[in-house]
XYZ file of C-alpha atoms in Angstrom:
128
model
C 0.285 -0.153 -0.198
C 2.839 2.079 0.302
C 2.744 3.019 -3.561
C -0.856 4.120 -3.331
C 0.255 5.973 -0.326
C 2.894 8.022 -1.947
C 0.716 9.257 -4.668
C -1.580 10.937 -2.142
C 1.173 12.277 -0.159
C 3.014 13.481 -3.436
C -0.222 15.297 -4.424
C -0.100 17.014 -1.047
C 3.161 18.158 -1.189
C 3.313 19.664 -4.503
C 0.668 21.005 -5.260
C -0.112 24.695 -4.190
C -4.100 23.992 -4.298
C -5.605 22.858 -1.004
C -7.233 19.213 -1.837
C -10.715 19.215 -2.394
C -13.125 15.784 -1.533
C -13.201 15.211 -5.261
C -9.417 15.557 -5.332
C -8.996 13.013 -2.871
C -11.200 10.365 -4.144
C -9.555 10.811 -7.661
C -6.383 10.118 -6.150
C -7.491 7.239 -4.184
C -8.478 5.803 -7.456
C -5.004 5.992 -8.489
C -3.426 4.698 -5.576
C -5.651 1.505 -5.776
C -4.997 1.249 -9.477
C -1.313 1.635 -8.919
C -1.317 -1.201 -6.178
C -3.280 -3.194 -8.537
C -0.812 -2.863 -11.326
C 1.866 -4.098 -8.794
C -0.534 -7.134 -7.630
C -0.217 -7.858 -11.554
C 3.292 -7.872 -11.599
C 3.656 -9.570 -8.110
C 1.544 -12.738 -9.403
C 3.924 -12.846 -12.553
C 7.783 -12.697 -10.320
C 6.315 -15.176 -7.856
C 5.684 -17.644 -10.886
C 8.854 -16.991 -12.431
C 10.688 -16.816 -9.429
C 8.898 -20.360 -8.377
C 8.184 -18.889 -5.479
C 5.740 -20.669 -2.338
C 5.178 -17.925 -0.115
C 5.306 -14.133 -0.309
C 5.393 -11.543 2.372
C 4.474 -14.954 4.786
C 1.390 -16.351 2.854
C 0.782 -18.324 -0.164
C 1.528 -17.120 -3.444
C -1.579 -16.723 -5.481
C -0.357 -19.381 -7.678
C 0.085 -22.137 -4.982
C -3.101 -20.850 -3.379
C -6.148 -23.891 -3.195
C -7.896 -23.843 -6.223
C -5.230 -21.142 -8.159
C -2.561 -23.189 -9.821
C -1.412 -21.952 -13.168
C -4.781 -20.216 -13.361
C -3.087 -17.156 -11.711
C -1.420 -16.561 -15.336
C -4.074 -15.603 -17.134
C -5.827 -14.188 -13.984
C -2.878 -11.676 -14.064
C -3.287 -11.104 -18.007
C -6.825 -9.960 -17.165
C -6.356 -7.978 -14.229
C -3.374 -5.501 -16.061
C -6.038 -4.297 -19.076
C -8.788 -3.975 -16.277
C -6.569 -1.370 -14.758
C -6.736 0.786 -18.666
C -10.355 -0.203 -18.462
C -11.067 1.590 -15.343
C -8.869 4.528 -15.750
C -10.659 4.944 -18.203
C -14.044 5.160 -16.379
C -13.401 7.074 -13.654
C -10.401 9.871 -16.154
C -11.796 9.206 -19.526
C -13.298 12.264 -20.103
C -10.430 14.652 -18.056
C -7.945 16.588 -20.221
C -5.029 14.364 -18.017
C -6.312 11.176 -19.151
C -3.901 10.202 -21.763
C -0.818 11.067 -19.415
C -2.087 9.198 -16.712
C -2.857 6.299 -18.916
C 0.788 6.931 -20.510
C 2.188 6.653 -16.913
C 0.978 3.573 -15.823
C 2.287 1.616 -19.405
C 5.680 3.167 -18.532
C 5.339 1.987 -15.230
C 4.666 -1.326 -16.249
C 7.255 -1.155 -19.177
C 10.068 -0.296 -16.674
C 8.952 -3.068 -14.208
C 8.922 -5.634 -17.237
C 11.856 -4.889 -17.746
C 13.637 -5.270 -14.320
C 12.182 -8.491 -14.819
C 13.459 -9.183 -18.355
C 17.076 -8.127 -16.448
C 16.304 -10.053 -12.766
C 15.255 -13.306 -15.058
C 17.738 -12.936 -17.838
C 20.895 -12.387 -15.682
C 19.747 -15.130 -13.350
C 20.355 -17.857 -16.101
C 23.202 -16.348 -16.922
C 26.277 -17.971 -15.408
C 28.639 -14.614 -14.727
C 31.582 -17.059 -13.452
C 32.173 -17.936 -17.392
C 32.767 -13.933 -18.137
C 35.927 -14.058 -15.162
């Protein structure tokens, strides 16, 4: 939840305007969607790294009745984030910029995961 709260606190710190109830509602939606996006990548990372537990609980993959369906579920959740962005912010002139930020967050996370996965599969000693 830290990522989400950071959005709310950053807006409060960086803006000279006072927060209206609509601002708080919009920021809470953005916070929630950023947490959901992170959850998608956590599901995928747990699968890739074959983790049994995450933060002291069974990973989504290893919960009863879930299994490899977790891959499809994460694949479905990610586009739903963008659908919800459109529902809540589609008429806002900043919608495209916000959607681009979410896409950029995703790309950077995926590139980081690729680097992590690739580096874990390469024998570093072979370059010594």
